[in-house]
Every structure is written in structure tokens, then in C-alpha cells.
Short mmCIF file of C-alpha atoms and ligand atoms in Angstrom, two decimals:
data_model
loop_
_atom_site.label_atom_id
_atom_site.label_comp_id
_atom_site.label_asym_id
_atom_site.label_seq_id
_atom_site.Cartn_x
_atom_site.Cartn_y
_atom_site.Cartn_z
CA UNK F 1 112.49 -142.73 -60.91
CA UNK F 2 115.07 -140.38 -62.22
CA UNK F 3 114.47 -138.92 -65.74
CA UNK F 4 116.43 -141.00 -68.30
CA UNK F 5 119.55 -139.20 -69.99
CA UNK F 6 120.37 -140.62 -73.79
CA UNK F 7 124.14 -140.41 -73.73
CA UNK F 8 124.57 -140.18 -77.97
CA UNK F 9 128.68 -141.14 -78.57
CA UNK F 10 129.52 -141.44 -81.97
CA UNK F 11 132.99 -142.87 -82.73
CA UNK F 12 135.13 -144.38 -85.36
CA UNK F 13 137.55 -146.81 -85.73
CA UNK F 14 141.49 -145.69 -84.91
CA UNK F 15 143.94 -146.84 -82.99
CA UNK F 16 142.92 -144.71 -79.44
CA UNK F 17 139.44 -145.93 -80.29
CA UNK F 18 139.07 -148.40 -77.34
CA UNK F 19 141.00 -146.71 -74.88
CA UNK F 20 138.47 -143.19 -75.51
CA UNK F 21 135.05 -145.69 -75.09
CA UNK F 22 137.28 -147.67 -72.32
CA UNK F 23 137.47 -144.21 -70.31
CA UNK F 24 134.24 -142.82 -70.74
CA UNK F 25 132.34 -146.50 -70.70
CA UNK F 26 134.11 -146.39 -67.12
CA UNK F 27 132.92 -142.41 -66.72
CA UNK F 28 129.19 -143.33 -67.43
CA UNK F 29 129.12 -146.64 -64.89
CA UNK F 30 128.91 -143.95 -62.07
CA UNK F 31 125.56 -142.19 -63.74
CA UNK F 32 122.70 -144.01 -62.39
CA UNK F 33 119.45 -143.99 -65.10
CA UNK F 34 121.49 -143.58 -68.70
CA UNK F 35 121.61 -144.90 -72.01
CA UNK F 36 124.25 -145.40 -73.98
CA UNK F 37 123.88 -144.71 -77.97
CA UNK F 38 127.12 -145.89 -79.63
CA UNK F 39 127.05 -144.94 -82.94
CA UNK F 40 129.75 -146.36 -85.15
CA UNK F 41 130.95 -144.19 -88.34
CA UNK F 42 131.33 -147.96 -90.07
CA UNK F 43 129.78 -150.06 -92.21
CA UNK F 44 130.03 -152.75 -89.38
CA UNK F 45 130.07 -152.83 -86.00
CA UNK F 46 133.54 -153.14 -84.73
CA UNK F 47 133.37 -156.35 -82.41
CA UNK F 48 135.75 -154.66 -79.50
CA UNK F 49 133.45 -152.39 -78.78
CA UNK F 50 130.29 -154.64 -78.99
CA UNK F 51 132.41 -156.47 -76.29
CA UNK F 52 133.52 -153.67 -74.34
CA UNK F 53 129.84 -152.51 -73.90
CA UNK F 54 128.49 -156.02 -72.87
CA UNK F 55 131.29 -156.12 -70.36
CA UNK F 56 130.43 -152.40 -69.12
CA UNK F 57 126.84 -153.13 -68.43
CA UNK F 58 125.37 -149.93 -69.16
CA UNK F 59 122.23 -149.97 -71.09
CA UNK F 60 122.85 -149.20 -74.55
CA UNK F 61 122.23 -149.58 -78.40
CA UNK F 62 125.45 -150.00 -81.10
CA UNK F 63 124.22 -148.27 -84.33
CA UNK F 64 126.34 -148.01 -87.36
CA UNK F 65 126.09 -144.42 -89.17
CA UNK F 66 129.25 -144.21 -91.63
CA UNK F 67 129.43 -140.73 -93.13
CA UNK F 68 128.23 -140.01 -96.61
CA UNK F 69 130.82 -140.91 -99.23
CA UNK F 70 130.19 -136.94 -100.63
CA UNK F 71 131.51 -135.67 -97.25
CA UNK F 72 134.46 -138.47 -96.79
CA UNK F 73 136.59 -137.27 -99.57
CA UNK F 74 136.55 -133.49 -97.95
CA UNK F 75 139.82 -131.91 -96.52
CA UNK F 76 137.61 -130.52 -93.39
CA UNK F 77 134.92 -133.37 -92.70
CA UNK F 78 131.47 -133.41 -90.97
CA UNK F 79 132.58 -135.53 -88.07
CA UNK F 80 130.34 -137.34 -85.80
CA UNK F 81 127.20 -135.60 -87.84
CA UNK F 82 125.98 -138.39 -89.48
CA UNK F 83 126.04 -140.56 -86.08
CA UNK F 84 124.15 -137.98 -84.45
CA UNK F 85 121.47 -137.86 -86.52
CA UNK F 86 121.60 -141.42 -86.35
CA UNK F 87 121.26 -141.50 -82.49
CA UNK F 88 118.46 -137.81 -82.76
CA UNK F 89 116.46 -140.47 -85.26
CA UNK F 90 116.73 -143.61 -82.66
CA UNK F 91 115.32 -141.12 -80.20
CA UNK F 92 112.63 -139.79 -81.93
CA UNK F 93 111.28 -143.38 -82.57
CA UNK F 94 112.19 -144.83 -79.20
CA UNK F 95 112.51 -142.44 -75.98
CA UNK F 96 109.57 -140.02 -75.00
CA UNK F 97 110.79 -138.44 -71.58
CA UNK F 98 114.33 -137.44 -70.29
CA UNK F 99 117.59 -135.40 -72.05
CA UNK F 100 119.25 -136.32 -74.51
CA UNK F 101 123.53 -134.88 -74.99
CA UNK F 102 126.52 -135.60 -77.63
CA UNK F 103 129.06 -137.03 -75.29
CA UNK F 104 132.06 -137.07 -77.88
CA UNK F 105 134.40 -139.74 -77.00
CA UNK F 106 137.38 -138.22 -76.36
CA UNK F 107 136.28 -135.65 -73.77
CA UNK F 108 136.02 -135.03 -70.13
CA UNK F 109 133.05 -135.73 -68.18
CA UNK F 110 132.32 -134.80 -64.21
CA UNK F 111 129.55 -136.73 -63.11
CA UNK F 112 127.96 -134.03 -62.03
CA UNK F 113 126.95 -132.53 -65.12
CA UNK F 114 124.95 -135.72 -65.59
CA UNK F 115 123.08 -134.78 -62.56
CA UNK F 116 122.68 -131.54 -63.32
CA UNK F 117 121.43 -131.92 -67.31
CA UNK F 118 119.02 -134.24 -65.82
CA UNK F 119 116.17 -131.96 -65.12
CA UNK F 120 116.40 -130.22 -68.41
CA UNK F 121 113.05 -128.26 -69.68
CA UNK F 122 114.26 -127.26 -72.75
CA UNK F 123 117.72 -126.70 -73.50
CA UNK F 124 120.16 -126.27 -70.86
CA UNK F 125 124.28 -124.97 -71.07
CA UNK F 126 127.09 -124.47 -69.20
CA UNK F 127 131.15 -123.78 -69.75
CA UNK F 128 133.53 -126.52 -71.43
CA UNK F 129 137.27 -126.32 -70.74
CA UNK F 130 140.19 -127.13 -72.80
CA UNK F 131 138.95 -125.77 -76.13
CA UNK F 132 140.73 -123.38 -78.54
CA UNK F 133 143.12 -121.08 -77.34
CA UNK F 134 140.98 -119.05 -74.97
CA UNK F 135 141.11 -122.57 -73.15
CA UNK F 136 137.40 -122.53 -72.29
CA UNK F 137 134.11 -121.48 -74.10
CA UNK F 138 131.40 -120.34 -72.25
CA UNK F 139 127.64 -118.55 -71.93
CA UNK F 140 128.26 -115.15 -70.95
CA UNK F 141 125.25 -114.76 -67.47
CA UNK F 142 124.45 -111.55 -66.78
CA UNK F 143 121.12 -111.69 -63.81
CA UNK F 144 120.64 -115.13 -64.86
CA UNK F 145 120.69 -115.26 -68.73
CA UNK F 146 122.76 -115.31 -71.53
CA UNK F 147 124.15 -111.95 -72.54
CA UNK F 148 126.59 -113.67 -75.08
CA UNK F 149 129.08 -116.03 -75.30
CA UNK F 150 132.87 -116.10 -74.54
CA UNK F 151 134.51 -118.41 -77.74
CA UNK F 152 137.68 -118.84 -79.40
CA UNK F 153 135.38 -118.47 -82.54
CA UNK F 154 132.83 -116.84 -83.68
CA UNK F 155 132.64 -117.71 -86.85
CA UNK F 156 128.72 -115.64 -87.50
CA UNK F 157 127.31 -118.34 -85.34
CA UNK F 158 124.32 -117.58 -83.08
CA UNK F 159 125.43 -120.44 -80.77
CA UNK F 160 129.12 -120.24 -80.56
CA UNK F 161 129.38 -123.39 -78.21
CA UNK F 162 130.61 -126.42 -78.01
CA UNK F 163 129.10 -130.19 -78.63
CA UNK F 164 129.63 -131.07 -74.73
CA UNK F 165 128.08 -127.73 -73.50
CA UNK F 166 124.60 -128.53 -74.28
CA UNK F 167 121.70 -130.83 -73.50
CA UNK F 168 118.40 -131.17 -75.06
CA UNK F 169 115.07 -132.78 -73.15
CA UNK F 170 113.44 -135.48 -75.17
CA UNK F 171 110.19 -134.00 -75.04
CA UNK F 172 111.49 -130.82 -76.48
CA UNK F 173 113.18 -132.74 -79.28
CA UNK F 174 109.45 -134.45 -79.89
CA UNK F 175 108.65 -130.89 -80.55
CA UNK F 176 110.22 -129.81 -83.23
CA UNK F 177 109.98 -132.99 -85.63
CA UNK F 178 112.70 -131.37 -87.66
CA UNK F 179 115.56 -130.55 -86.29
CA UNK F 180 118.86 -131.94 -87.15
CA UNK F 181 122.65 -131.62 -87.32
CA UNK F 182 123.60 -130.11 -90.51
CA UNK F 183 126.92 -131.21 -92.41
CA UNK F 184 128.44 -128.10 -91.71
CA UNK F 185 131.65 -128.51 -90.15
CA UNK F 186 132.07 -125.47 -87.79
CA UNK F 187 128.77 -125.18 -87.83
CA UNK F 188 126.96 -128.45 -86.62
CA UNK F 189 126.09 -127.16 -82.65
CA UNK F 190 124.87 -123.87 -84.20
CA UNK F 191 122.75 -125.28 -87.23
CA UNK F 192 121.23 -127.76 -84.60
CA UNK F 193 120.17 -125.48 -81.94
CA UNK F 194 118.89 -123.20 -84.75
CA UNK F 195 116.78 -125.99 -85.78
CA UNK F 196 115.37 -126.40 -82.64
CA UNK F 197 113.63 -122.76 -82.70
CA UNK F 198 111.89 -121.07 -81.78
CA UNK F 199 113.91 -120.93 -78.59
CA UNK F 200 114.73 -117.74 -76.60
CA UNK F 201 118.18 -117.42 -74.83
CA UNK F 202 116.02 -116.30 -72.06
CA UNK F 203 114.60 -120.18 -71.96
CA UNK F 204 118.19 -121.62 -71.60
CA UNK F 205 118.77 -122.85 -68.58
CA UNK F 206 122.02 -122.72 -67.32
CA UNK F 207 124.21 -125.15 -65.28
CA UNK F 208 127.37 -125.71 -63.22
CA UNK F 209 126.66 -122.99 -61.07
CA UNK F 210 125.51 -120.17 -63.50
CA UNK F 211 128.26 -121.17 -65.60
CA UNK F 212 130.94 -120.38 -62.99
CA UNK F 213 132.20 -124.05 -62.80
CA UNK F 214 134.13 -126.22 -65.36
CA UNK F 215 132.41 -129.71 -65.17
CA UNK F 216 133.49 -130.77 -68.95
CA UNK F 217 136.76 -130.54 -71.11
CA UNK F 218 137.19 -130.79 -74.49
CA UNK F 219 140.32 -133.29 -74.55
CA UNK F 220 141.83 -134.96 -77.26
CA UNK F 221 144.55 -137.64 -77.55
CA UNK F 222 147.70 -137.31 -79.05
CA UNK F 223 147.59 -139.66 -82.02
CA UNK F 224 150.44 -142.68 -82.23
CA UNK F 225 151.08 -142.97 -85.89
CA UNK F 226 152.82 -146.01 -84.99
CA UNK F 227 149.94 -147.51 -83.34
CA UNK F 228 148.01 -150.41 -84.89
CA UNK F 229 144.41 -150.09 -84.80
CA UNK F 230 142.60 -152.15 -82.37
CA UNK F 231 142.28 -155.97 -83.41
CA UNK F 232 144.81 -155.81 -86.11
CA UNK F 233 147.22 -155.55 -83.04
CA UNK F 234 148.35 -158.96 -82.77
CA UNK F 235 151.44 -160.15 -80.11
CA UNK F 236 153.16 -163.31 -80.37
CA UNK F 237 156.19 -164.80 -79.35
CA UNK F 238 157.58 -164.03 -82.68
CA UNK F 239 157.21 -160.15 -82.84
CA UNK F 240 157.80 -159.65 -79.25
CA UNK F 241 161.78 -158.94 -78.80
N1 UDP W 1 134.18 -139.00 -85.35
C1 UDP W 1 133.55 -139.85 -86.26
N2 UDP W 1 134.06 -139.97 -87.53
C2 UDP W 1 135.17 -139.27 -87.95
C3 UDP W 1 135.79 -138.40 -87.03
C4 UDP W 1 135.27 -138.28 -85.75
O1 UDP W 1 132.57 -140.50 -85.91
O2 UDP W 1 135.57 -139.43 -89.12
C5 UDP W 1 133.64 -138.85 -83.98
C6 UDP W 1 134.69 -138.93 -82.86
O3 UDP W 1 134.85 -140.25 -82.38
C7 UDP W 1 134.13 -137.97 -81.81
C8 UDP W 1 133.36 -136.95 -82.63
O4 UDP W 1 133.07 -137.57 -83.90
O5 UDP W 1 133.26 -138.63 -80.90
C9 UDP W 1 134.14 -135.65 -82.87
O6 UDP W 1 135.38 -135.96 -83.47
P1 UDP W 1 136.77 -135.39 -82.91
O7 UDP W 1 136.86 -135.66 -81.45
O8 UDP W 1 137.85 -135.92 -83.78
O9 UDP W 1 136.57 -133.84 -83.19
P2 UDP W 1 137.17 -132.59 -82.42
O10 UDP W 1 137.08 -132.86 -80.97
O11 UDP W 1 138.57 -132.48 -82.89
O12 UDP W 1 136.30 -131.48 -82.87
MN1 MN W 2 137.17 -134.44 -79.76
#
């Protein structure tokens, strides 16, 4: 009886949309104990990916969390907040033990992380490759802690991390009945794990070898602007030449 991990994915609907859940659908089949919270920026639930989940077979939920209309009109947008508050509230009212991490759905994921984040206390970190120009972002360990961190930017932030560099344990969460992603964009890891204080760096556990190891990468897809979104692809006889 492994502790359960809440895998919280939001998405939205584009054209690399299915091929992103395809790959990490595909990722999470080889993590034993997991649940899958899908959470759709949408009004409605897009009916690929209701069909790609039954077909995966991984225990999950398909929420819909479209972002605020006040936020959707802005140059720089809140993305993925308003799913993940979606998927922290799901949590609160449905999981009591386990660890709970935003798996983005257009990174890289090692299984072992999985493993690793399993046994989370509190809050646990490690080093995510692929991101800004330093090309990874990082907890700085000195004997065992955190004696800062090593990010492209700053920005003020007491947590300059990533999304994919932290989990969270469930029972933790439970704990502090408030906390919550702000709408900040820049800001959304470092106004949640603010919210979740009091919490001493000293009481971060950290992963993938003290941080020496790269077990996730922030990738992203290079965007088709010729490519149709998902169902409205249609292929008959008559377009094909
Ligand atoms: N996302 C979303 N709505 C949006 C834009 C993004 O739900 O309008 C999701 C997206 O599918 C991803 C997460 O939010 O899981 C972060 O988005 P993205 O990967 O585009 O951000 P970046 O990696 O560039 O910071
Ligand atoms: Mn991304």
C-alpha cells in the first residue's frame, strides 16, 4: 500500500493538445498508485481526451476550470492557475493521505521522481532541466539544505522554482486550509508555497540525489500554426492529394 500521488495536469485545447496528454498519459501508465486530475481550461470537456483517458486506464477525474474572463483578455496570462486551484479544491474535499504535484503537460517526467515524491512529509524539491537560459533551475544544498536557489529569474521571489520541481503531501495541504495559486503570472509557484507557511527551508526535503540529478525537464513544443486543432481535423478522400 504505496501512498497515493494526485498527478494535477491542467491543459487546454490546441492543436499539440493530444499528442502532450498522449505522451505523458503513456509516462504515468508506468507509476503504480496515481491519480490523474485533468483539468480542462474549457467550458466543456473536450471528448478526445475523455477518450484518451478511458483508453489509458489510469485512475482519474476530467474537471473543467476555464480561466476567468478578467485574466483571458491579458497580454501575459495566468496559465494553468485556475485549473490548479481547481484540482488543490478536488483534493481538499476528496484525498486525505499521499502528495499531491502540477505535472504540466508539456514536460518531461522520469519515473523516478514519482517514486521519489512519494514519501513526501511536507514539501519536497529537486532540479528541473530545460528552463530559461541557464538551462536548469535548481535548490542550491549546502550540508543538506537549501542555501538558495540557482534560476534564470529571480524576479523578488522567495521560491524561485519551477511548477515541476515541487511536491506537496496531502496531509500538509489539509493543514493550511488556505493556500492557493495566486493569478500572478511569474509568480504562481512562489505565491503558492508562500501560502503554505509557515514552512522553513530547513523542512524541505530534497530529491534526486540532493539535487545532483535531472529527473524533470521543462519542454515545450514547437507550435504548427498550420495545424488544425484536434477534432476539427477531418481527412477524406477529397482533401487528401
Ligand atoms: N494552460 C492552460 N491554459 C492556457 C495556457 C496553458 O490550461 O491558456 C496549461 C498548459 O496546458 C500547461 C500549463 O497550463 O499544462 C502551463 O502552460 P504552458 O506550458 O504553456 O506554460 P510554460 O511552460 O510556457 O510556462
Ligand atoms: Mn510548459
Amino acid at each position: 500500500n504505496l501512498p497515493p500521488i494526485y498527478i494535477i495536469t491542467p491543459t487546454y485545447r490546441r492543436p499539440e493538445q493530444l499528442a502532450e496528454l498522449t505522451r505523458l498519459g503513456y509516462t504515468l501508465k508506468h507509476v503504480p498508485n496515481i491519480f490523474w486530475l485533468v483539468v480542462e481550461d474549457a467550458v466543456e470537456t473536450t471528448q478526445l481526451v475523455t477518450k484518451l483517458l478511458l483508453k489509458l486506464n489510469i485512475p482519474f477525474a476530467h474537471l473543467l476550470a476555464p480561466m476567468p474572463e478578467k485574466y483571458r483578455k491579458n497580454k501575459v496570462k495566468p496559465r494553468g492557475v485556475s485549473n490548479r486551484n481547481r484540482a488543490l479544491e478536488w483534493i481538499r474535499a476528496n484525498a486525505t493521505e499521499g502528495v499531491l504535484y502540477f505535472a504540466d503537460d508539456d514536460n518531461t517526467y522520469d519515473v523516478e521522481i514519482f517514486d521519489e515524491m512519494r514519501y513526501t512529509k511536507k514539501v519536497s524539491m529537486w532540479p528541473v532541466g530545460l528552463i530559461t537560459k541557464y538551462g536548469v533551475s535548481t535548490p542550491i544544498v549546502k550540508n543538506g539544505t537549501i542555501a538558495g536557489f540557482y534560476d534564470g529569474w529571480n524576479g523578488g521571489r522567495k521560491y524561485p522554482v519551477d511548477m515541476a520541481s515541487f511536491s506537496v503531501s496531502v496531509r500538509f495541504l489539509h493543514s493550511r486550509p488556505n493556500a492557493s495559486m495566486p493569478y500572478k503570472p511569474g509568480y504562481e509557484e512562489d505565491g503558492f508555497l508562500k501560502s503554505l507557511s509557515p514552512l522553513k527551508l530547513t523542512e524541505i526535503e530534497l530529491l534526486a540525489s540532493n539535487c545532483t540529478e535531472i529527473l524533470v525537464w521543462h519542454t515545450q513544443s514547437k507550435k504548427n500554426p498550420n495545424a488544425m486543432p484536434l477534432d476539427t481535423a477531418k481527412y477524406n478522400s477529397t482533401n487528401l492529394i
